[in-house]
CSV table of C-alpha atoms and ligand atoms in Angstrom, one decimal:
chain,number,residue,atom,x,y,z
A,1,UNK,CA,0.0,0.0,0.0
A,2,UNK,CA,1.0,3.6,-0.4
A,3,UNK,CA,-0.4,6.6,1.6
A,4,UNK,CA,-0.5,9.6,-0.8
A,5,UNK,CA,0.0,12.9,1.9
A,6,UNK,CA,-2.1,16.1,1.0
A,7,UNK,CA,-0.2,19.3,-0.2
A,8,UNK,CA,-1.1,20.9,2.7
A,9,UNK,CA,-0.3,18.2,4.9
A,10,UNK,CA,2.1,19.1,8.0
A,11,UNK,CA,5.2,17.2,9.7
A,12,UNK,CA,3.1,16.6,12.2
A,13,UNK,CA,0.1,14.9,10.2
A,14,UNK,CA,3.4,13.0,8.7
A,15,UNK,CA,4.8,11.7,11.9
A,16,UNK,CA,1.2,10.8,13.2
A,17,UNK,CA,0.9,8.4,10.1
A,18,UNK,CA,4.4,7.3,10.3
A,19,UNK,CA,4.0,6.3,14.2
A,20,UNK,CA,0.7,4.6,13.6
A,21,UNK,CA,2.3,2.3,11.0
A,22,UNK,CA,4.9,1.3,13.7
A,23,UNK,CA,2.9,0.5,16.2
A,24,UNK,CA,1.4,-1.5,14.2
A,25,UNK,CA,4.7,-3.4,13.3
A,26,UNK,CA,4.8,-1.7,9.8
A,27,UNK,CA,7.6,-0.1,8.1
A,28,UNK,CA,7.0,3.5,6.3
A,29,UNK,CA,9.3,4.0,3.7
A,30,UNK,CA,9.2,7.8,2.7
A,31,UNK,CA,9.7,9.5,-0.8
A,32,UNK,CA,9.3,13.1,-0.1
A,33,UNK,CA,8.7,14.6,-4.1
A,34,UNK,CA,8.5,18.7,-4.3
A,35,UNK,CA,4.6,18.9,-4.5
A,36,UNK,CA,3.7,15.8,-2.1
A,37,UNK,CA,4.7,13.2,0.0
A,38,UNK,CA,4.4,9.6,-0.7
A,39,UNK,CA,4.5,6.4,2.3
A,40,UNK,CA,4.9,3.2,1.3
A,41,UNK,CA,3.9,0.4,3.7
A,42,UNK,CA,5.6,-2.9,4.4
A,43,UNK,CA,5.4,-5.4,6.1
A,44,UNK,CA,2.9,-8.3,7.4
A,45,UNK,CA,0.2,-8.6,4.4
A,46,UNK,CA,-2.8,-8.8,6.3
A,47,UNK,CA,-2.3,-6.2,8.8
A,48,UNK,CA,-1.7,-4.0,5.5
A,49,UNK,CA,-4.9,-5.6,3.8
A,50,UNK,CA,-7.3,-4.7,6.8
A,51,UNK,CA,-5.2,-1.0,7.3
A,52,UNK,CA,-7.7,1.9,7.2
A,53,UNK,CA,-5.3,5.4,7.2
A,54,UNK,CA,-7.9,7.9,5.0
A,55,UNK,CA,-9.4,9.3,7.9
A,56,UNK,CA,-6.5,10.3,9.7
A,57,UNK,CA,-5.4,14.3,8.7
A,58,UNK,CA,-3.2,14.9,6.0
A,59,UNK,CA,-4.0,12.1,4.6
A,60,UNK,CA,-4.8,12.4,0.7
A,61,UNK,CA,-5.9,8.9,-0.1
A,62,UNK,CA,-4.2,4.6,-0.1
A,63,UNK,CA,-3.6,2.5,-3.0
A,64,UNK,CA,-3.2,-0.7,-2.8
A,65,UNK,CA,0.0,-2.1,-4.6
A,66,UNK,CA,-0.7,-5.4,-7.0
A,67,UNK,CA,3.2,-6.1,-7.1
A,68,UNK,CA,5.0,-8.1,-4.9
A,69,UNK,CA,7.9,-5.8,-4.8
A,70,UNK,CA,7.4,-2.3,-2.8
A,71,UNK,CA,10.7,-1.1,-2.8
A,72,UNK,CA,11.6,-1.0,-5.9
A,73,UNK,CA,8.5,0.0,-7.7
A,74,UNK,CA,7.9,3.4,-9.1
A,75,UNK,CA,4.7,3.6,-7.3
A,76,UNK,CA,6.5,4.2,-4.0
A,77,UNK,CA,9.3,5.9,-5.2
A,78,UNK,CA,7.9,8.4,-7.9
A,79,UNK,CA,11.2,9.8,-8.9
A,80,UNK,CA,14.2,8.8,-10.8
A,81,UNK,CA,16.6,6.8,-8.0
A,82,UNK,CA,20.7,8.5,-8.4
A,83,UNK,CA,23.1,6.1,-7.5
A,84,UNK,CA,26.2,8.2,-6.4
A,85,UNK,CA,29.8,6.7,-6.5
A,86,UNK,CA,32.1,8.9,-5.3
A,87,UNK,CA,31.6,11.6,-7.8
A,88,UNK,CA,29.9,9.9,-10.9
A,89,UNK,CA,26.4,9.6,-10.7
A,90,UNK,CA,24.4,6.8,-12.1
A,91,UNK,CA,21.0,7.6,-13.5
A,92,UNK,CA,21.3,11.5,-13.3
A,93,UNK,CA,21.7,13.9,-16.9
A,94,UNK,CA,24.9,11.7,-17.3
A,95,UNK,CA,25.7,8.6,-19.0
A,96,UNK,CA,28.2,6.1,-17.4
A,97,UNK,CA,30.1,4.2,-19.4
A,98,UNK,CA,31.6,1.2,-17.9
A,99,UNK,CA,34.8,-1.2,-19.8
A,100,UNK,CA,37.1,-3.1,-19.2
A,101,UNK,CA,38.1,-7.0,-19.9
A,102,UNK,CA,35.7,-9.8,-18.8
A,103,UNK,CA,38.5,-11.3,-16.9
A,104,UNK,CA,41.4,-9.9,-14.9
A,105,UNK,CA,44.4,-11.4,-16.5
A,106,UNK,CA,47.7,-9.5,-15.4
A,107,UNK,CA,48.9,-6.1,-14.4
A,108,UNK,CA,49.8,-5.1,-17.7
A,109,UNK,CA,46.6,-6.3,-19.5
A,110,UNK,CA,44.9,-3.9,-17.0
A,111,UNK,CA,47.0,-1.1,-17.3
A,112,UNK,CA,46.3,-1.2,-21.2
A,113,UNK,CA,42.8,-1.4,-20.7
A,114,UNK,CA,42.2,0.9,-17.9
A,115,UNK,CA,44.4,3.8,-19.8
A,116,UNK,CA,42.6,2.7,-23.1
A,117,UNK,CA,39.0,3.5,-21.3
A,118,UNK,CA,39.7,6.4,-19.8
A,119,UNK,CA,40.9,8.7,-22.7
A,120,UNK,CA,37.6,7.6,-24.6
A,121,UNK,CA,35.4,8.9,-21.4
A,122,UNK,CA,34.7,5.6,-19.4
A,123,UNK,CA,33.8,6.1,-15.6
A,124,UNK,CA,34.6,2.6,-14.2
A,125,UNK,CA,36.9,-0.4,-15.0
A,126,UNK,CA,35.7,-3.4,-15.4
A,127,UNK,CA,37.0,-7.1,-14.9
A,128,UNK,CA,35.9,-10.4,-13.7
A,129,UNK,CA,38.6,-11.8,-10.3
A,130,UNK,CA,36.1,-14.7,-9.5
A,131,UNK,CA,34.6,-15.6,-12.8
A,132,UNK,CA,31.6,-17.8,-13.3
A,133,UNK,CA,32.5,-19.8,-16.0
A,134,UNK,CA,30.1,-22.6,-18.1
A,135,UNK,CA,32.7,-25.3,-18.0
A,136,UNK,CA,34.8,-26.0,-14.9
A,137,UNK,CA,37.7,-26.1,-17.0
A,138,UNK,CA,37.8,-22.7,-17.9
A,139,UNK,CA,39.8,-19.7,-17.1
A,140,UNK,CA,38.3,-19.0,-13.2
A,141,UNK,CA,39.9,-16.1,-12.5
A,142,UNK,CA,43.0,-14.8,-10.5
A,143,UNK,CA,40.6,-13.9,-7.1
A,144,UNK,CA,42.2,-11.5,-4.6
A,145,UNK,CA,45.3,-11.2,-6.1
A,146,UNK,CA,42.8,-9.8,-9.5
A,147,UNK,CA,41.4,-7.7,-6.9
A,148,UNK,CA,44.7,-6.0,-6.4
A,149,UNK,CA,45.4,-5.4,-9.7
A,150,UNK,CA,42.0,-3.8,-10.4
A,151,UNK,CA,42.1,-1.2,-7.8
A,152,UNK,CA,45.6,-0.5,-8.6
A,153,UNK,CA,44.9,0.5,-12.7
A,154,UNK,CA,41.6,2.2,-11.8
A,155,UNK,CA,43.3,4.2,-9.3
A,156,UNK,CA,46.5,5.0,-11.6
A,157,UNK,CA,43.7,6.3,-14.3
A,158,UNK,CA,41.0,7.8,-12.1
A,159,UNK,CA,38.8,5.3,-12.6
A,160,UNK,CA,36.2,3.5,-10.3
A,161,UNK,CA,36.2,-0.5,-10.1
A,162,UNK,CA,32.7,-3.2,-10.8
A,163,UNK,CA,33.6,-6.5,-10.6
A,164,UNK,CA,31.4,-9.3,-9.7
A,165,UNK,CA,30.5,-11.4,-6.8
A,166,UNK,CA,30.3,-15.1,-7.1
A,167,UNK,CA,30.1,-15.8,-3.3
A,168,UNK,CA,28.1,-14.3,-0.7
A,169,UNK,CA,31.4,-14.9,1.6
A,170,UNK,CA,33.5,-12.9,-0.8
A,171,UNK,CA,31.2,-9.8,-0.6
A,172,UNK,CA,33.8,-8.2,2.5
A,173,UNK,CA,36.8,-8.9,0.5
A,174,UNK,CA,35.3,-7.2,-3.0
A,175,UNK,CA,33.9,-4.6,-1.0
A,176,UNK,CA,37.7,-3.8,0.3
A,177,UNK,CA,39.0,-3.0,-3.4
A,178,UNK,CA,35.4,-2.2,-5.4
A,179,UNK,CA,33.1,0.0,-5.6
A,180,UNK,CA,30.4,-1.3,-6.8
A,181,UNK,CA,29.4,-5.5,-6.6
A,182,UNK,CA,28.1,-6.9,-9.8
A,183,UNK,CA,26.0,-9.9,-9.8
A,184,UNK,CA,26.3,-12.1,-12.3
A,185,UNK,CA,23.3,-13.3,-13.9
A,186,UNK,CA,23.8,-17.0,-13.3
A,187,UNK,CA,23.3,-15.4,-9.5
A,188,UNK,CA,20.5,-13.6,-9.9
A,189,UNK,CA,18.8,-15.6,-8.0
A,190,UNK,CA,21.0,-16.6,-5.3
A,191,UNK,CA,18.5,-15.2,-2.3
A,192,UNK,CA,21.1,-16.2,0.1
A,193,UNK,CA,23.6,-13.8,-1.8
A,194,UNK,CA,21.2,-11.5,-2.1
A,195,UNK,CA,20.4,-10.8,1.3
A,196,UNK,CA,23.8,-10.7,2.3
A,197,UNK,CA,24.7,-7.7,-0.5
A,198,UNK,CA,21.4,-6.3,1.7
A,199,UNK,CA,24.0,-5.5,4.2
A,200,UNK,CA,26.5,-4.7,1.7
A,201,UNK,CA,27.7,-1.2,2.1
A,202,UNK,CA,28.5,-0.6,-2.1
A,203,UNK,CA,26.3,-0.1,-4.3
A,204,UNK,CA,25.2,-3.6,-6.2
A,205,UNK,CA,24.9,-4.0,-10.3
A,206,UNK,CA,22.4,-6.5,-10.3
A,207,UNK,CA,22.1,-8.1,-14.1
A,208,UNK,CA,19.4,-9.8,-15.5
A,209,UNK,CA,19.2,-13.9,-15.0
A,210,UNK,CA,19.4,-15.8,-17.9
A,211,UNK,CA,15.8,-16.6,-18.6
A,212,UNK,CA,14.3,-14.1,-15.7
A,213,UNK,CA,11.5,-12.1,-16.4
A,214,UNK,CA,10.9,-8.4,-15.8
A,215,UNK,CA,9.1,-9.3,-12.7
A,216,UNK,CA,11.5,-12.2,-11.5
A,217,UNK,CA,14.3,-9.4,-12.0
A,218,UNK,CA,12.4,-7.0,-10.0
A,219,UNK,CA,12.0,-9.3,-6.8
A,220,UNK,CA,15.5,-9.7,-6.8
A,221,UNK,CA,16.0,-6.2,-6.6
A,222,UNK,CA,13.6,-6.4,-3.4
A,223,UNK,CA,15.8,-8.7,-1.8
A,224,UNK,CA,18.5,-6.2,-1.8
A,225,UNK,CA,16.6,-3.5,-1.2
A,226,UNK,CA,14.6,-4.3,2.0
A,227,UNK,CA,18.2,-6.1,3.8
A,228,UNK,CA,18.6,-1.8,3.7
A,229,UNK,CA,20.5,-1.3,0.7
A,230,UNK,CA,19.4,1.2,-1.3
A,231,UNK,CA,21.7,1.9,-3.8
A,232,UNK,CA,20.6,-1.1,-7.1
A,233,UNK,CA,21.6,-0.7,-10.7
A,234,UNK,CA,19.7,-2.6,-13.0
A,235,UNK,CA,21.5,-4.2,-16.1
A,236,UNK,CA,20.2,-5.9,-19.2
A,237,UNK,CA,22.4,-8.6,-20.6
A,238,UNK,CA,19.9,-10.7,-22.8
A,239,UNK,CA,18.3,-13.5,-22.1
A,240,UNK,CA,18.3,-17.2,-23.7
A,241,UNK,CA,15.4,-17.7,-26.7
A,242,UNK,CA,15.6,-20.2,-29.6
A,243,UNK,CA,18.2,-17.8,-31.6
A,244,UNK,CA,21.5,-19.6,-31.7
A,245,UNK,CA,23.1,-16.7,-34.0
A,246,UNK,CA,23.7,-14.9,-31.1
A,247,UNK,CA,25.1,-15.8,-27.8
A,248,UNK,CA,21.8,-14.2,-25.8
A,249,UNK,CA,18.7,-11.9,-27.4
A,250,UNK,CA,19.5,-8.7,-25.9
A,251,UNK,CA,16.2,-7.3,-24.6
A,252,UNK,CA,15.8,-3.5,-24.9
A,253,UNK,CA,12.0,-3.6,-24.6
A,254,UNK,CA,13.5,-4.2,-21.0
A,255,UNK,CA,14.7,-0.5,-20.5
A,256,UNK,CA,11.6,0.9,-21.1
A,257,UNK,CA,9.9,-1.5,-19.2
A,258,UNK,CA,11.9,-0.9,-16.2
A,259,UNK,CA,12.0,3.0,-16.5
A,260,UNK,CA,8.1,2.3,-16.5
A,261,UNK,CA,7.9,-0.1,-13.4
A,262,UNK,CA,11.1,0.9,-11.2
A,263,UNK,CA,12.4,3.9,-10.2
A,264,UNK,CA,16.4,2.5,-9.9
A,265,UNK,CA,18.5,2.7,-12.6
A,266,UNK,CA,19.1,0.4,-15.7
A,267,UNK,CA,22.2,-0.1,-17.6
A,268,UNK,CA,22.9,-2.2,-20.7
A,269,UNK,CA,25.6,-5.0,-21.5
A,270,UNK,CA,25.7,-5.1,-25.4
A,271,UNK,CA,28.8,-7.7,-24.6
A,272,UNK,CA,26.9,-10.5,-23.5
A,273,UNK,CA,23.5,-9.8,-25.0
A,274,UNK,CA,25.2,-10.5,-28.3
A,275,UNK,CA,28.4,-12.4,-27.7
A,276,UNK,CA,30.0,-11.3,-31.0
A,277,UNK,CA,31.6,-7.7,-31.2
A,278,UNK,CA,30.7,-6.7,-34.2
A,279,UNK,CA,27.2,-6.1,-32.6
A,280,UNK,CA,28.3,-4.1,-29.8
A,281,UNK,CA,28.6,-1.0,-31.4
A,282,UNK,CA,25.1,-1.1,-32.8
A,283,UNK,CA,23.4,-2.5,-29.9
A,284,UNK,CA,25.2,-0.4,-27.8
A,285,UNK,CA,23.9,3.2,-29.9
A,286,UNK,CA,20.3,1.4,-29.9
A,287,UNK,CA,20.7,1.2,-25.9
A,288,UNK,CA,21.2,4.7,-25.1
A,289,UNK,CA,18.2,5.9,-27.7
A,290,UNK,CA,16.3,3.1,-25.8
A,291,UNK,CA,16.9,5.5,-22.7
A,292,UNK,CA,19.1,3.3,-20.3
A,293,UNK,CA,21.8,5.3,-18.1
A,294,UNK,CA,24.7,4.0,-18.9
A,295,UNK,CA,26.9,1.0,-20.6
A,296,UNK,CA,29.2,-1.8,-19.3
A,297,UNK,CA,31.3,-3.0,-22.3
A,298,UNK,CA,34.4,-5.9,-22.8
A,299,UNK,CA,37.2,-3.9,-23.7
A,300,UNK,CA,40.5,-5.9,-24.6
A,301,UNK,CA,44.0,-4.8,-25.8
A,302,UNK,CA,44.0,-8.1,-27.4
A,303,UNK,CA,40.7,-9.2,-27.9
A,304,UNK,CA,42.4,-13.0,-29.8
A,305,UNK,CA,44.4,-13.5,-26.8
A,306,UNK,CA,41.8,-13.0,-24.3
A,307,UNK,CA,41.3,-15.8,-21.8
A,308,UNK,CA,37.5,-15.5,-21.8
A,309,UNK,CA,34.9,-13.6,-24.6
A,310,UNK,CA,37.4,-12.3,-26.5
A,311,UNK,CA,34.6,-12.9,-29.6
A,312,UNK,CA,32.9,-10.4,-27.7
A,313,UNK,CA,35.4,-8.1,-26.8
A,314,UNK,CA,36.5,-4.6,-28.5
A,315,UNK,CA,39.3,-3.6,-29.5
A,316,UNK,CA,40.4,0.1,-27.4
A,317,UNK,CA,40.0,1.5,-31.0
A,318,UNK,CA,36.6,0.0,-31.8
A,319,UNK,CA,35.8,1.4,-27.9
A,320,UNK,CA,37.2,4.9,-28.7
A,321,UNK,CA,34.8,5.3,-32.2
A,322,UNK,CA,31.6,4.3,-30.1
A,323,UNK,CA,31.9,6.7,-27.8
A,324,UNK,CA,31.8,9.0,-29.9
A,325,UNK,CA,28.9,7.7,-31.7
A,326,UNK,CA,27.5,7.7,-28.2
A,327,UNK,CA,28.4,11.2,-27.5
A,328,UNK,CA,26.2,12.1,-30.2
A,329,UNK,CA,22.8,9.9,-29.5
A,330,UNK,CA,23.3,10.7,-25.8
A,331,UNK,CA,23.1,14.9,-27.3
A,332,UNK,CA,19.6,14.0,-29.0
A,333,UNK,CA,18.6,12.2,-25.6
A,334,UNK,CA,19.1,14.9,-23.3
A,335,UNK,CA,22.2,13.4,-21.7
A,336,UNK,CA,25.3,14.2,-21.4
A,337,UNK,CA,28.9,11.5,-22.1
B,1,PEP,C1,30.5,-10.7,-16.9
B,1,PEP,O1,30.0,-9.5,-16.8
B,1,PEP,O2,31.7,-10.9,-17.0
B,1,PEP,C2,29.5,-11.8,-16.8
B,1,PEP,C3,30.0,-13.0,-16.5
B,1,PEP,O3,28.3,-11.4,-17.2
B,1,PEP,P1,26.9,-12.2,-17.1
B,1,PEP,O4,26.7,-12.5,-15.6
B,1,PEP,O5,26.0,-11.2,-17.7
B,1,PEP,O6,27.0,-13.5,-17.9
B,2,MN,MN1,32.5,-11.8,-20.0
């Protein structure tokens, strides 16, 4: 349920409501626009269902929410949600562009990459330490020691670090050296992980699972969300259909879905939703007109001798050209790159 305040309501009308919700074991989670307060309710559905707050003063009028997530919906939460790390802002008039490798392979592989992303006008590095990889052959990752390497290239470039979390006991450890936790969308999922990135004190990238829907995506977010984190980024990275040309079907419809339904932020991974670089440029243009906030890309010095998705990996020169593409579609959207 949210309670709608009137204009002309006072901070005391405000309080009153707030109090009567927690006596009643309820939560009031406040969203205070410029014209009108909104309070959205949780907790224990059928003390909700039988609530009666219209009488009480100030009070404008309920409405009862249909979705199973509160915290995330735009409903309670009218305006657009700013992440802030540090000083970029994700989901504000700018853009954030984030690239980087898919996997942390050496110093010098980073160093290349970070430099390479930063003169085209990239906010964050990226690059996997724990990766979770199809086969258990594969390339895993170099862990802490990846973590290291990461936080020392951002910081010689001025860049900020995502990398993802494939264990809800790793989350202190990546929170040490990132600033933002990524999860992976073969842990989308994970409630366990989840909760614990509820208590998380970085702000959490949380992609799309591989065959979630909008809805599945959402609750997800909820998890996070009500464990008292605020601060959730969405990102679309396609999902599994019958097409076998490419390695996922990136979704757009997905942005404008979730600009509709949520009031968090949504980026776009044109890397994985298509798996072959040749249609990350394109997808990536189509993304920002689409209206998401930002990008995370695969950037690679060496895109043949990466250890994982090189197929899907740009080259720093392919990277540079986009951005500038971007640069212009982000002009005709009213954003800034
Ligand atoms: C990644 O970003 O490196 C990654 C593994 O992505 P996803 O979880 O979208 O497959
Ligand atoms: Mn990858």
């Amino acid at each position: 349920m949210i309670i709608v305040m009137k204009p002309t309501a006072t901070k005391d009308n405000l309080a009153n409501v707030v109090k009567r919700l927690e006596n009643l074991g309820l939560r009031a989670h406040l969203s205070e626009g410029e014209e009108v307060t909104i309070v959205g309710v949780i907790g224990d559905k059928k003390t909700i269902a039988n609530l009666e707050m219209n009488m009480m003063d100030g009070v404008d009028k309920t409405v009862r929410i249909t979705e199973k997530y509160k915290m995330v919906s735009r409903n309670f939460h009218p305006q657009n949600t700013i992440v802030k790390v540090g000083d970029v802002e994700i989901g504000g008039d700018e853009l954030v562009v984030m690239a980087g490798p898919c996997s942390v392979e050496s110093l010098e592989q980073l160093k290349e990459s970070a430099k390479a992303v930063k003169s085209a006008g990239a906010k964050f590095l990226r690059g996997g330490a724990f990766k979770p990889r199809t086969s258990p052959y594969d390339f895993q990752g170099l862990g802490e020691k990846g973590l290291e390497l990461l936080r020392q290239a951002a910081d010689e470039n001025g860049l900020k670090v995502i990398t993802e979390v494939v264990d809800k006991d790793d989350i202190s450890v990546i929170e040490e050296y990132a600033d933002v936790l990524q999860v992976g969308a073969r842990n989308m999922q994970n409630f366990q992980m989840l909760k614990a990135l509820g208590k998380a004190k970085k702000p959490v990238l949380l992609k799309r699972g591989l065959s979630a829907t909008i809805s599945e995506w959402l609750n997800a977010a909820e998890y996070i969300m009500t464990g008292g984190n605020e601060q959730v980024i969405f990102c679309e990275r396609g999902i599994r259909t019958f097409e076998t040309f490419t390695r996922n079907t990136l979704d757009l419809s997905a942005v404008a879905a979730v600009k509709e339904l949520s009031h968090l932020p949504i980026i776009v991974d044109p890397s994985h939703g298509t798996g072959r670089w040749q249609m990350v440029q394109p997808m990536a243009r189509a993304a920002v007109a689409a209206g998401c906030d930002g990008l995370i890309i695969e950037v690679h010095p060496h895109p043949e001798m990466a250890l994982s998705d090189g197929d899907q990996s740009l080259t720093p020169k392919n990277f540079s050209r986009l951005m500038k593409d971007l640069s212009a579609i982000a002009k005709i959207m009213d954003r800034k790159l």
